[in-house]
Short mmCIF file of the C-alpha atoms (twelve columns), coordinates in Angstrom:
data_MODEL
# 
_entry.id   MODEL 
# 
loop_
_atom_site.group_PDB 
_atom_site.id 
_atom_site.type_symbol 
_atom_site.label_atom_id 
_atom_site.label_alt_id 
_atom_site.label_comp_id 
_atom_site.label_asym_id 
_atom_site.label_seq_id 
_atom_site.Cartn_x 
_atom_site.Cartn_y 
_atom_site.Cartn_z 
_atom_site.pdbx_PDB_model_num 
ATOM 1  C CA . MET A 1  1.653  -12.990 20.021  1 
ATOM 2  C CA . ALA A 2  3.537  -12.882 16.719  1 
ATOM 3  C CA . ARG A 3  2.341  -10.746 13.835  1 
ATOM 4  C CA . LYS A 4  1.077  -12.578 10.778  1 
ATOM 5  C CA . ARG A 5  2.263  -11.668 7.325   1 
ATOM 6  C CA . PRO A 6  -0.419 -10.430 4.955   1 
ATOM 7  C CA . GLY A 7  -1.638 -12.885 2.345   1 
ATOM 8  C CA . ALA A 8  -1.143 -12.455 -1.381  1 
ATOM 9  C CA . GLN A 9  -4.683 -11.149 -1.892  1 
ATOM 10 C CA . GLN A 10 -4.211 -8.515  0.818   1 
ATOM 11 C CA . ILE A 11 -0.941 -7.349  -0.736  1 
ATOM 12 C CA . ILE A 12 -2.523 -7.107  -4.192  1 
ATOM 13 C CA . ALA A 13 -5.464 -5.126  -2.798  1 
ATOM 14 C CA . LYS A 14 -3.125 -2.647  -1.101  1 
ATOM 15 C CA . LEU A 15 -1.016 -2.221  -4.232  1 
ATOM 16 C CA . ARG A 16 -4.136 -1.566  -6.317  1 
ATOM 17 C CA . GLU A 17 -5.297 0.995   -3.763  1 
ATOM 18 C CA . ALA A 18 -1.910 2.732   -3.979  1 
ATOM 19 C CA . GLU A 19 -2.003 2.647   -7.782  1 
ATOM 20 C CA . VAL A 20 -5.396 4.376   -7.800  1 
ATOM 21 C CA . LYS A 21 -4.144 7.038   -5.373  1 
ATOM 22 C CA . ILE A 22 -1.127 7.768   -7.591  1 
ATOM 23 C CA . ALA A 23 -3.263 7.800   -10.764 1 
ATOM 24 C CA . GLN A 24 -5.505 10.410  -9.146  1 
ATOM 25 C CA . GLY A 25 -2.501 12.706  -8.864  1 
ATOM 26 C CA . GLY A 26 -1.270 11.737  -5.411  1 
ATOM 27 C CA . THR A 27 2.367  11.259  -4.565  1 
ATOM 28 C CA . VAL A 28 4.053  7.935   -3.937  1 
ATOM 29 C CA . ALA A 29 4.706  9.037   -0.354  1 
ATOM 30 C CA . ALA A 30 1.006  9.790   0.215   1 
ATOM 31 C CA . ALA A 31 -0.025 6.470   -1.334  1 
ATOM 32 C CA . ALA A 32 2.465  4.583   0.841   1 
ATOM 33 C CA . LYS A 33 1.173  6.317   3.953   1 
ATOM 34 C CA . LYS A 34 -2.432 5.516   3.007   1 
ATOM 35 C CA . ILE A 35 -1.743 1.780   2.710   1 
ATOM 36 C CA . GLU A 36 0.463  1.831   5.825   1 
ATOM 37 C CA . ILE A 37 3.814  0.849   4.333   1 
ATOM 38 C CA . THR A 38 7.132  2.654   4.101   1 
ATOM 39 C CA . GLU A 39 7.975  4.386   0.850   1 
ATOM 40 C CA . GLN A 40 11.064 2.173   0.398   1 
ATOM 41 C CA . THR A 41 8.947  -0.973  0.536   1 
# 
C-alpha cells in the first residue's frame, strides 16, 4: 500500500508545532525530530 502525502493542514500544524518548540528555546534539530521530519526538509 502506497503512503499518502500529508495534506496542507497537516503540514501547517506540524510547522506551527516546530515553531513553538524553537521559540521555547529548543534547537531546530530537536524540533525536526519532534515533528518527524529531517532537518534538511
